[in-house]
Amino acid sequence: MDALQLKRQLITFTELLFREGFLDEQFHQLQQLQDEKNPNFVVEVVSLFFEDSERLLNELAKALDQQNVDYKKVDAHVHQLKGSSSSIGAQRVQRVCIVFRNYCNEKNVEGCLKCLQQLKHEYAIVKTKLEALFSLEQQILAAGG
Amino acid sequence: MMESCNCIEPQWPADELLMKYQYISDFFIALAYFSIPLELIYFVKKSAVFPYRWVLVQFGAFIVLCGATHLINLWTFSMHSRTVEVVMTSAKVLTAAVSCVTALMLVHIIPDLLSVKTRELFLKNKAAELDREMGLIRTQEETGRHVRMLTHEIRSTLDRHTILKTTLVELGRTLALEECALWMPTRTGLELQLSYTLHQQNPVGYTVPIHLPVINQVFSSNRAVKISPNSPVARIRPLAGKYMPGEVVAVRVPLLHLSNFQINDWPELSTKRYALMVLMLPSDSARQWHVHELELVEVVADQVAVALSHAAILEESMRARDLLMEQNVALDLARREAETAIRARNDFLAVMNHEMRTPMHAIIALSSLLQETELTPEQRLMVETIMKSSNLLATLINDVLDLSRLEDGSLQLDDETFNLHALFREVLNLIKPVASVKKLHLTLNLAPDLPEVAVGDEKRLMQIILNIVGNAVKFSKGGTISITSFVAKAEYLRDAKTPEFFPVPSDTHFYLRVQVKDSGSGISPQDLPKLFTKFAQNQARLAARSSSGSGLGLAICKRFVNLMDGYIWIESEGLGKGCTATFIVKLGIPEQLKESKFLVLPKVPGNHVHANLAGLKVLVMDDNSVSRAVTKGLLLHLGCDVTTVSSSSECLHAVSEEQKVVFMDICLPGMDGYEVAVQIRERFAKRHERPLIVALTGHVDKMTKENCMRVGMDGVILKPVSLDKMRTVLSDLLKHRVSFEAI
């Protein structure tokens, strides 16, 4: 496939991601920040996000596994995750975080666990999509675009 | 031999027997005369009170001398010597003297003695009188005591029956009555019924007609009246005694329902109801009614009347209170039902709100999408009709939902700062297409002193203006529609047409007055009052055009205007003469001065020149690595020199005069961004050396803003930050900083 086709594919894919709500305007902003001075800005930020999220998801699983759940800690982690996801525009993840925080306030462990599952799910999806996006970009670069 | 002696010959010849008797008598007289003074002395000595001792002495002397005389006389019966005669003579002389003196003294003494006697009698009479009075007083006091006791008994209860029964019992006891009875008037008022007696347990319903002369006599006076024991009211039991039934007294007892009355002057009303109390003394006792007993009876009757009134009033008030309680309970129930109904309605509305709007929006959205596709003219027409109908339906739904929320007061205005001029321009833009189709000319006049920015509910104000202008367009077939808008001054506010409306402008508010004049079909005078009532349609206007609204538009407008503390009215000269709709609403004056230093998502991006951001040293504090990286990237892109830290301690360590701006995330649990801000401020005393502090936060609410202002931060930005926003914020920050230094 040549660069042009790849580029069109990239555009379609990106549009799809936006339409389906995986990403929002913030991601677009990130893309705008990428320039000659900062050629890999988006990838760097997104990698940071992956690291951070995985760590936070582990912490959450551990925290919710306790007999006496420390809701303050859980809330702190979710808050962090919400912040990160909103910074890169992972809209769906961010939405789940909001619901998660509500359950935390209500000290509803069932709800929290449900949200955690959802988070993991959403995170997995968005990670896959972003990785696909990046690989497309790589391919474009490789093809000379 | 006969000697010549100086003897005196007795006058008479010595008769032996007579002589003897005289001799003995004289002896006894002398004895008595000597013993009397002795007795006197003895008894006077015994008595303490005897003021006439001298008299006694004189009397004693007189008697002694008399006695002596008689004694000496004893010697003269026989031959006696001259000495005896001399002694006898001297004794007699002395006696004569003393007796004369005594006689003379007695003239003085005897009246005195007599007067003593009179005084004694007088005092005795007085004592008797006092005794009598004492008796009277004692009786009165006892009566008083009885009355008090009776009254106490009577008044200690507020139950009618107890009062009456107690009265009879106590009266019977106090006055030792044989029988005591109370006759009460029947409902009809024509008869008296025997209601209570002292000794009969259950008086059988004797009744007597009320207009008997004896009864009238008793009722016409407020005193206790003696009546004949044979009168029908007194003949309630068979005669107990053999001879004479006891005296009977009857007194009236007023039955009142007055709440305040003077005991001493019962108003003499003719329609007064009285009860009759009959008291009978025991038969064969020959007792008579004494005055004080009658007085007692009268007083008791008065007290009973008072007590009965109180009992009646109490009954009344208890009944009223029970009624009130019932009503309260009923009202409470009704209120709760109403609340439940309202809640149910609100729930229903809330659900319907969403449920109705969703499909509505779907229809509208999809039909508009459909319009974009390839359609045959017929299909296009159909789709347009669908669009129009669904838009109308959406408006209807919105109107109804709005109105019901307005009606029960659950609607609240969303006050915010907005551009007033822009609002009017947008209205114009919205209406222009329709107006041009109908060949209507639109003019907009904004007064020069109309503020550019105001505080109020922009959406709803637009709704009001659109509704009115829309009506004007709807009901006009040609001509001009003029919209005038100005600030209502105090003189204009007291309009003759708005007598109930007294707006008062102040420093923080002003009154916007908008007038929309059209030259359309007008409104007849009888329809003017109905305009703002919901669902009422103007017949003429209905005929004038084809489409119809819900009739709710003006009603909703009025509600909104009222919510904004305003007034709306429509004037028309008549059918075909056009009409003028005017409304006044209260809008707030925005606090521009306060907000100028503080930047919160500037809504009106000014055309300011972006300050040179190149090389600007900034510090970013955020514990979230992703956010930190993004913010850093942003600032780098804008050309700043960025240092990042991830904790407050690092921040304080890294901050220096070189940094011009510090961005800090404040919604970190645990780390107190505010504390850092305070410390930075303290460290840099001089203003121009201090870096500007901007807070980054995931949500901006009033409290966050206030907290930031309190610690002295210079700005607040909502995350996530876009490139343009960051650029604008930085430019504004730097610009204002320059302006600060100029001060």
GROMACS .gro file of N, CA and C in nm, chain B residues 579-709:
model
  393
  724CYS      N    1  -5.042   4.625   1.693
  724CYS     CA    2  -5.034   4.625   1.839
  724CYS      C    3  -4.891   4.644   1.884
  725THR      N    4  -4.880   4.686   2.009
  725THR     CA    5  -4.747   4.712   2.067
  725THR      C    6  -4.734   4.626   2.191
  726ALA      N    7  -4.628   4.546   2.191
  726ALA     CA    8  -4.602   4.463   2.309
  726ALA      C    9  -4.481   4.521   2.380
  727THR      N   10  -4.493   4.541   2.509
  727THR     CA   11  -4.381   4.598   2.585
  727THR      C   12  -4.354   4.509   2.706
  728PHE      N   13  -4.228   4.494   2.737
  728PHE     CA   14  -4.198   4.427   2.863
  728PHE      C   15  -4.075   4.491   2.927
  729ILE      N   16  -4.074   4.482   3.058
  729ILE     CA   17  -3.960   4.531   3.137
  729ILE      C   18  -3.910   4.414   3.221
  730VAL      N   19  -3.781   4.392   3.218
  730VAL     CA   20  -3.724   4.287   3.303
  730VAL      C   21  -3.603   4.343   3.377
  731LYS      N   22  -3.572   4.275   3.487
  731LYS     CA   23  -3.459   4.321   3.568
  731LYS      C   24  -3.337   4.239   3.530
  732LEU      N   25  -3.232   4.308   3.496
  732LEU     CA   26  -3.106   4.240   3.465
  732LEU      C   27  -2.997   4.291   3.556
  733GLY      N   28  -2.897   4.209   3.576
  733GLY     CA   29  -2.790   4.249   3.665
  733GLY      C   30  -2.679   4.318   3.589
  734ILE      N   31  -2.610   4.406   3.661
  734ILE     CA   32  -2.493   4.472   3.604
  734ILE      C   33  -2.373   4.386   3.641
  735PRO      N   34  -2.301   4.339   3.541
  735PRO     CA   35  -2.192   4.248   3.572
  735PRO      C   36  -2.081   4.317   3.649
  736GLU      N   37  -2.017   4.241   3.739
  736GLU     CA   38  -1.910   4.298   3.821
  736GLU      C   39  -1.783   4.292   3.743
  737GLN      N   40  -1.773   4.382   3.648
  737GLN     CA   41  -1.659   4.372   3.558
  737GLN      C   42  -1.527   4.401   3.627
  738LEU      N   43  -1.534   4.497   3.723
  738LEU     CA   44  -1.408   4.537   3.785
  738LEU      C   45  -1.346   4.423   3.862
  739LYS      N   46  -1.431   4.347   3.929
  739LYS     CA   47  -1.377   4.238   4.010
  739LYS      C   48  -1.318   4.131   3.921
  740GLU      N   49  -1.388   4.106   3.811
  740GLU     CA   50  -1.348   3.992   3.729
  740GLU      C   51  -1.228   4.024   3.640
  741SER      N   52  -1.197   4.150   3.629
  741SER     CA   53  -1.096   4.182   3.530
  741SER      C   54  -0.962   4.121   3.565
  742LYS      N   55  -0.932   4.120   3.695
  742LYS     CA   56  -0.803   4.065   3.732
  742LYS      C   57  -0.805   3.914   3.722
  743PHE      N   58  -0.922   3.859   3.738
  743PHE     CA   59  -0.935   3.716   3.750
  743PHE      C   60  -0.982   3.656   3.619
  744LEU      N   61  -0.908   3.563   3.571
  744LEU     CA   62  -0.944   3.509   3.440
  744LEU      C   63  -1.006   3.371   3.454
  745VAL      N   64  -1.129   3.361   3.414
  745VAL     CA   65  -1.191   3.228   3.411
  745VAL      C   66  -1.248   3.208   3.272
  746LEU      N   67  -1.185   3.132   3.194
  746LEU     CA   68  -1.233   3.098   3.059
  746LEU      C   69  -1.293   3.221   2.991
  747PRO      N   70  -1.214   3.314   2.955
  747PRO     CA   71  -1.269   3.437   2.896
  747PRO      C   72  -1.358   3.404   2.778
  748LYS      N   73  -1.484   3.444   2.791
  748LYS     CA   74  -1.581   3.406   2.688
  748LYS      C   75  -1.573   3.499   2.569
  749VAL      N   76  -1.540   3.622   2.597
  749VAL     CA   77  -1.536   3.718   2.486
  749VAL      C   78  -1.391   3.737   2.447
  750PRO      N   79  -1.344   3.657   2.360
  750PRO     CA   80  -1.202   3.672   2.323
  750PRO      C   81  -1.181   3.806   2.251
  751GLY      N   82  -1.106   3.891   2.317
  751GLY     CA   83  -1.083   4.025   2.256
  751GLY      C   84  -0.981   4.017   2.144
  752ASN      N   85  -0.979   4.119   2.070
  752ASN     CA   86  -0.883   4.120   1.959
  752ASN      C   87  -0.751   4.178   2.005
  753HIS      N   88  -0.700   4.121   2.114
  753HIS     CA   89  -0.576   4.180   2.163
  753HIS      C   90  -0.457   4.116   2.093
  754VAL      N   91  -0.353   4.188   2.090
  754VAL     CA   92  -0.229   4.136   2.029
  754VAL      C   93  -0.167   4.038   2.125
  755HIS      N   94  -0.133   3.922   2.074
  755HIS     CA   95  -0.073   3.822   2.162
  755HIS      C   96   0.065   3.869   2.205
  756ALA      N   97   0.085   3.869   2.334
  756ALA     CA   98   0.216   3.909   2.384
  756ALA      C   99   0.321   3.807   2.342
  757ASN      N  100   0.439   3.851   2.341
  757ASN     CA  101   0.547   3.762   2.301
  757ASN      C  102   0.572   3.660   2.411
  758LEU      N  103   0.545   3.535   2.378
  758LEU     CA  104   0.560   3.432   2.479
  758LEU      C  105   0.694   3.360   2.468
  759ALA      N  106   0.771   3.396   2.368
  759ALA     CA  107   0.894   3.322   2.345
  759ALA      C  108   0.988   3.335   2.463
  760GLY      N  109   1.040   3.224   2.505
  760GLY     CA  110   1.139   3.225   2.611
  760GLY      C  111   1.083   3.251   2.749
  761LEU      N  112   0.952   3.260   2.761
  761LEU     CA  113   0.894   3.286   2.892
  761LEU      C  114   0.921   3.168   2.983
  762LYS      N  115   0.979   3.198   3.099
  762LYS     CA  116   1.012   3.089   3.191
  762LYS      C  117   0.887   3.055   3.272
  763VAL      N  118   0.847   2.930   3.263
  763VAL     CA  119   0.732   2.888   3.342
  763VAL      C  120   0.763   2.761   3.420
  764LEU      N  121   0.689   2.742   3.527
  764LEU     CA  122   0.705   2.625   3.611
  764LEU      C  123   0.570   2.552   3.614
  765VAL      N  124   0.575   2.422   3.593
  765VAL     CA  125   0.451   2.345   3.596
  765VAL      C  126   0.458   2.244   3.709
  766MET      N  127   0.358   2.248   3.798
  766MET     CA  128   0.353   2.152   3.908
  766MET      C  129   0.228   2.065   3.891
  767ASP      N  130   0.252   1.936   3.868
  767ASP     CA  131   0.139   1.844   3.852
  767ASP      C  132   0.189   1.705   3.887
  768ASP      N  133   0.113   1.633   3.967
  768ASP     CA  134   0.164   1.502   4.006
  768ASP      C  135   0.125   1.394   3.907
  769ASN      N  136   0.036   1.428   3.817
  769ASN     CA  137  -0.006   1.330   3.716
  769ASN      C  138   0.089   1.341   3.598
  770SER      N  139   0.160   1.233   3.571
  770SER     CA  140   0.267   1.239   3.470
  770SER      C  141   0.211   1.274   3.332
  771VAL      N  142   0.094   1.219   3.304
  771VAL     CA  143   0.037   1.243   3.171
  771VAL      C  144   0.000   1.390   3.156
  772SER      N  145  -0.074   1.442   3.257
  772SER     CA  146  -0.115   1.583   3.249
  772SER      C  147   0.007   1.672   3.240
  773ARG      N  148   0.107   1.635   3.321
  773ARG     CA  149   0.228   1.716   3.323
  773ARG      C  150   0.290   1.721   3.185
  774ALA      N  151   0.298   1.603   3.123
  774ALA     CA  152   0.360   1.596   2.990
  774ALA      C  153   0.281   1.678   2.889
  775VAL      N  154   0.150   1.669   2.901
  775VAL     CA  155   0.066   1.742   2.805
  775VAL      C  156   0.083   1.892   2.821
  776THR      N  157   0.075   1.937   2.949
  776THR     CA  158   0.089   2.080   2.974
  776THR      C  159   0.226   2.128   2.928
  777LYS      N  160   0.326   2.046   2.957
  777LYS     CA  161   0.461   2.085   2.915
  777LYS      C  162   0.467   2.099   2.763
  778GLY      N  163   0.409   1.998   2.694
  778GLY     CA  164   0.410   2.003   2.549
  778GLY      C  165   0.343   2.128   2.497
  779LEU      N  166   0.230   2.161   2.558
  779LEU     CA  167   0.154   2.281   2.522
  779LEU      C  168   0.244   2.404   2.529
  780LEU      N  169   0.305   2.418   2.648
  780LEU     CA  170   0.382   2.539   2.671
  780LEU      C  171   0.507   2.542   2.583
  781LEU      N  172   0.562   2.426   2.561
  781LEU     CA  173   0.680   2.420   2.473
  781LEU      C  174   0.642   2.466   2.332
  782HIS      N  175   0.524   2.420   2.291
  782HIS     CA  176   0.476   2.455   2.158
  782HIS      C  177   0.458   2.606   2.145
  783LEU      N  178   0.418   2.666   2.256
  783LEU     CA  179   0.399   2.811   2.253
  783LEU      C  180   0.531   2.886   2.265
  784GLY      N  181   0.636   2.812   2.287
  784GLY     CA  182   0.767   2.874   2.289
  784GLY      C  183   0.820   2.905   2.427
  785CYS      N  184   0.754   2.853   2.530
  785CYS     CA  185   0.802   2.884   2.665
  785CYS      C  186   0.916   2.795   2.706
  786ASP      N  187   0.985   2.839   2.808
  786ASP     CA  188   1.091   2.760   2.868
  786ASP      C  189   1.031   2.693   2.990
  787VAL      N  190   1.009   2.560   2.982
  787VAL     CA  191   0.928   2.493   3.084
  787VAL      C  192   1.013   2.411   3.179
  788THR      N  193   0.985   2.428   3.308
  788THR     CA  194   1.040   2.337   3.408
  788THR      C  195   0.922   2.264   3.472
  789THR      N  196   0.939   2.135   3.494
  789THR     CA  197   0.828   2.064   3.555
  789THR      C  198   0.869   2.006   3.688
  790VAL      N  199   0.775   2.007   3.783
  790VAL     CA  200   0.793   1.942   3.912
  790VAL      C  201   0.668   1.861   3.942
  791SER      N  202   0.686   1.763   4.029
  791SER     CA  203   0.570   1.678   4.054
  791SER      C  204   0.522   1.683   4.199
  792SER      N  205   0.580   1.769   4.279
  792SER     CA  206   0.530   1.778   4.416
  792SER      C  207   0.546   1.921   4.466
  793SER      N  208   0.479   1.954   4.574
  793SER     CA  209   0.481   2.091   4.624
  793SER      C  210   0.618   2.127   4.679
  794SER      N  211   0.686   2.029   4.739
  794SER     CA  212   0.819   2.058   4.794
  794SER      C  213   0.916   2.089   4.682
  795GLU      N  214   0.910   2.010   4.575
  795GLU     CA  215   0.995   2.037   4.459
  795GLU      C  216   0.964   2.173   4.402
  796CYS      N  217   0.835   2.204   4.403
  796CYS     CA  218   0.791   2.333   4.347
  796CYS      C  219   0.854   2.448   4.423
  797LEU      N  220   0.840   2.441   4.556
  797LEU     CA  221   0.895   2.550   4.636
  797LEU      C  222   1.046   2.559   4.620
  798HIS      N  223   1.105   2.445   4.600
  798HIS     CA  224   1.250   2.441   4.581
  798HIS      C  225   1.289   2.507   4.449
  799ALA      N  226   1.209   2.476   4.346
  799ALA     CA  227   1.249   2.519   4.212
  799ALA      C  228   1.206   2.661   4.178
  800VAL      N  229   1.110   2.712   4.252
  800VAL     CA  230   1.058   2.842   4.211
  800VAL      C  231   1.159   2.953   4.243
  801SER      N  232   1.173   3.046   4.152
  801SER     CA  233   1.267   3.156   4.172
  801SER      C  234   1.215   3.278   4.099
  802GLU      N  235   1.289   3.388   4.106
  802GLU     CA  236   1.241   3.509   4.038
  802GLU      C  237   1.243   3.492   3.889
  803GLU      N  238   1.317   3.395   3.841
  803GLU     CA  239   1.327   3.377   3.697
  803GLU      C  240   1.194   3.333   3.639
  804GLN      N  241   1.125   3.246   3.715
  804GLN     CA  242   0.996   3.199   3.664
  804GLN      C  243   0.896   3.313   3.664
  805LYS      N  244   0.831   3.330   3.551
  805LYS     CA  245   0.730   3.435   3.545
  805LYS      C  246   0.591   3.382   3.579
  806VAL      N  247   0.569   3.256   3.545
  806VAL     CA  248   0.437   3.199   3.571
  806VAL      C  249   0.453   3.061   3.632
  807VAL      N  250   0.369   3.030   3.727
  807VAL     CA  251   0.367   2.897   3.785
  807VAL      C  252   0.227   2.838   3.763
  808PHE      N  253   0.225   2.724   3.696
  808PHE     CA  254   0.096   2.654   3.681
  808PHE      C  255   0.092   2.543   3.783
  809MET      N  256  -0.010   2.541   3.865
  809MET     CA  257  -0.017   2.432   3.960
  809MET      C  258  -0.153   2.364   3.960
  810ASP      N  259  -0.148   2.234   3.964
  810ASP     CA  260  -0.270   2.156   3.970
  810ASP      C  261  -0.321   2.158   4.115
  811ILE      N  262  -0.442   2.202   4.133
  811ILE     CA  263  -0.492   2.213   4.271
  811ILE      C  264  -0.591   2.106   4.310
  812CYS      N  265  -0.630   2.018   4.217
  812CYS     CA  266  -0.722   1.916   4.264
  812CYS      C  267  -0.649   1.788   4.296
  813LEU      N  268  -0.535   1.804   4.362
  813LEU     CA  269  -0.462   1.685   4.403
  813LEU      C  270  -0.502   1.653   4.545
  814PRO      N  271  -0.545   1.531   4.568
  814PRO     CA  272  -0.574   1.498   4.707
  814PRO      C  273  -0.443   1.489   4.784
  815GLY      N  274  -0.441   1.550   4.898
  815GLY     CA  275  -0.320   1.542   4.978
  815GLY      C  276  -0.236   1.666   4.962
  816MET      N  277  -0.189   1.691   4.843
  816MET     CA  278  -0.103   1.809   4.821
  816MET      C  279  -0.189   1.933   4.822
  817ASP      N  280  -0.148   2.031   4.894
  817ASP     CA  281  -0.231   2.149   4.900
  817ASP      C  282  -0.172   2.258   4.813
  818GLY      N  283  -0.229   2.270   4.696
  818GLY     CA  284  -0.181   2.371   4.603
  818GLY      C  285  -0.196   2.510   4.660
  819TYR      N  286  -0.303   2.531   4.738
  819TYR     CA  287  -0.325   2.662   4.797
  819TYR      C  288  -0.211   2.701   4.889
  820GLU      N  289  -0.169   2.601   4.968
  820GLU     CA  290  -0.061   2.624   5.063
  820GLU      C  291   0.065   2.669   4.991
  821VAL      N  292   0.092   2.603   4.879
  821VAL     CA  293   0.211   2.639   4.799
  821VAL      C  294   0.199   2.783   4.751
  822ALA      N  295   0.079   2.817   4.704
  822ALA     CA  296   0.059   2.953   4.654
  822ALA      C  297   0.088   3.054   4.763
  823VAL      N  298   0.035   3.026   4.882
  823VAL     CA  299   0.056   3.119   4.994
  823VAL      C  300   0.205   3.133   5.022
  824GLN      N  301   0.273   3.020   5.021
  824GLN     CA  302   0.416   3.025   5.054
  824GLN      C  303   0.494   3.102   4.949
  825ILE      N  304   0.456   3.083   4.823
  825ILE     CA  305   0.526   3.155   4.716
  825ILE      C  306   0.504   3.305   4.733
  826ARG      N  307   0.381   3.341   4.765
  826ARG     CA  308   0.351   3.483   4.784
  826ARG      C  309   0.436   3.541   4.898
  827GLU      N  310   0.445   3.460   5.004
  827GLU     CA  311   0.520   3.511   5.119
  827GLU      C  312   0.667   3.527   5.084
  828ARG      N  313   0.714   3.434   5.003
  828ARG     CA  314   0.857   3.439   4.974
  828ARG      C  315   0.894   3.560   4.893
  829PHE      N  316   0.804   3.594   4.801
  829PHE     CA  317   0.837   3.706   4.713
  829PHE      C  318   0.756   3.826   4.756
  830ALA      N  319   0.824   3.911   4.832
  830ALA     CA  320   0.752   4.025   4.888
  830ALA      C  321   0.713   4.125   4.781
  831LYS      N  322   0.806   4.156   4.694
  831LYS     CA  323   0.776   4.259   4.594
  831LYS      C  324   0.695   4.201   4.481
  832ARG      N  325   0.596   4.275   4.442
  832ARG     CA  326   0.499   4.223   4.346
  832ARG      C  327   0.561   4.191   4.211
  833HIS      N  328   0.643   4.274   4.167
  833HIS     CA  329   0.692   4.252   4.031
  833HIS      C  330   0.792   4.137   4.025
  834GLU      N  331   0.844   4.096   4.140
  834GLU     CA  332   0.934   3.983   4.139
  834GLU      C  333   0.858   3.852   4.143
  835ARG      N  334   0.739   3.860   4.195
  835ARG     CA  335   0.665   3.736   4.221
  835ARG      C  336   0.617   3.675   4.091
  836PRO      N  337   0.630   3.544   4.076
  836PRO     CA  338   0.572   3.481   3.957
  836PRO      C  339   0.420   3.479   3.968
  837LEU      N  340   0.355   3.484   3.854
  837LEU     CA  341   0.210   3.475   3.852
  837LEU      C  342   0.171   3.329   3.877
  838ILE      N  343   0.069   3.310   3.955
  838ILE     CA  344   0.028   3.175   3.990
  838ILE      C  345  -0.107   3.146   3.926
  839VAL      N  346  -0.110   3.038   3.849
  839VAL     CA  347  -0.235   3.001   3.784
  839VAL      C  348  -0.271   2.859   3.829
  840ALA      N  349  -0.395   2.840   3.863
  840ALA     CA  350  -0.440   2.708   3.908
  840ALA      C  351  -0.495   2.629   3.792
  841LEU      N  352  -0.459   2.502   3.787
  841LEU     CA  353  -0.517   2.411   3.688
  841LEU      C  354  -0.610   2.318   3.765
  842THR      N  355  -0.732   2.307   3.718
  842THR     CA  356  -0.822   2.220   3.791
  842THR      C  357  -0.919   2.150   3.696
  843GLY      N  358  -0.966   2.037   3.738
  843GLY     CA  359  -1.057   1.959   3.655
  843GLY      C  360  -1.199   2.013   3.655
  844HIS      N  361  -1.233   2.093   3.755
  844HIS     CA  362  -1.368   2.151   3.756
  844HIS      C  363  -1.362   2.287   3.820
  845VAL      N  364  -1.432   2.379   3.761
  845VAL     CA  365  -1.434   2.515   3.815
  845VAL      C  366  -1.571   2.541   3.875
  846ASP      N  367  -1.576   2.559   4.006
  846ASP     CA  368  -1.701   2.604   4.066
  846ASP      C  369  -1.673   2.726   4.151
  847LYS      N  370  -1.778   2.782   4.203
  847LYS     CA  371  -1.765   2.908   4.275
  847LYS      C  372  -1.667   2.896   4.392
  848MET      N  373  -1.676   2.778   4.460
  848MET     CA  374  -1.593   2.765   4.580
  848MET      C  375  -1.446   2.760   4.542
  849THR      N  376  -1.417   2.681   4.436
  849THR     CA  377  -1.278   2.672   4.391
  849THR      C  378  -1.227   2.811   4.355
  850LYS      N  379  -1.309   2.884   4.279
  850LYS     CA  380  -1.269   3.018   4.237
  850LYS      C  381  -1.242   3.107   4.356
  851GLU      N  382  -1.334   3.099   4.454
  851GLU     CA  383  -1.318   3.183   4.573
  851GLU      C  384  -1.193   3.146   4.649
  852ASN      N  385  -1.168   3.016   4.661
  852ASN     CA  386  -1.048   2.974   4.731
  852ASN      C  387  -0.923   3.026   4.661
  853CYS      N  388  -0.924   3.016   4.528
  853CYS     CA  389  -0.807   3.064   4.454
  853CYS      C  390  -0.787   3.213   4.476
  854MET      N  391  -0.897   3.286   4.470
  854MET     CA  392  -0.885   3.430   4.490
  854MET      C  393  -0.834   3.461   4.628
   0.00000   0.00000   0.00000
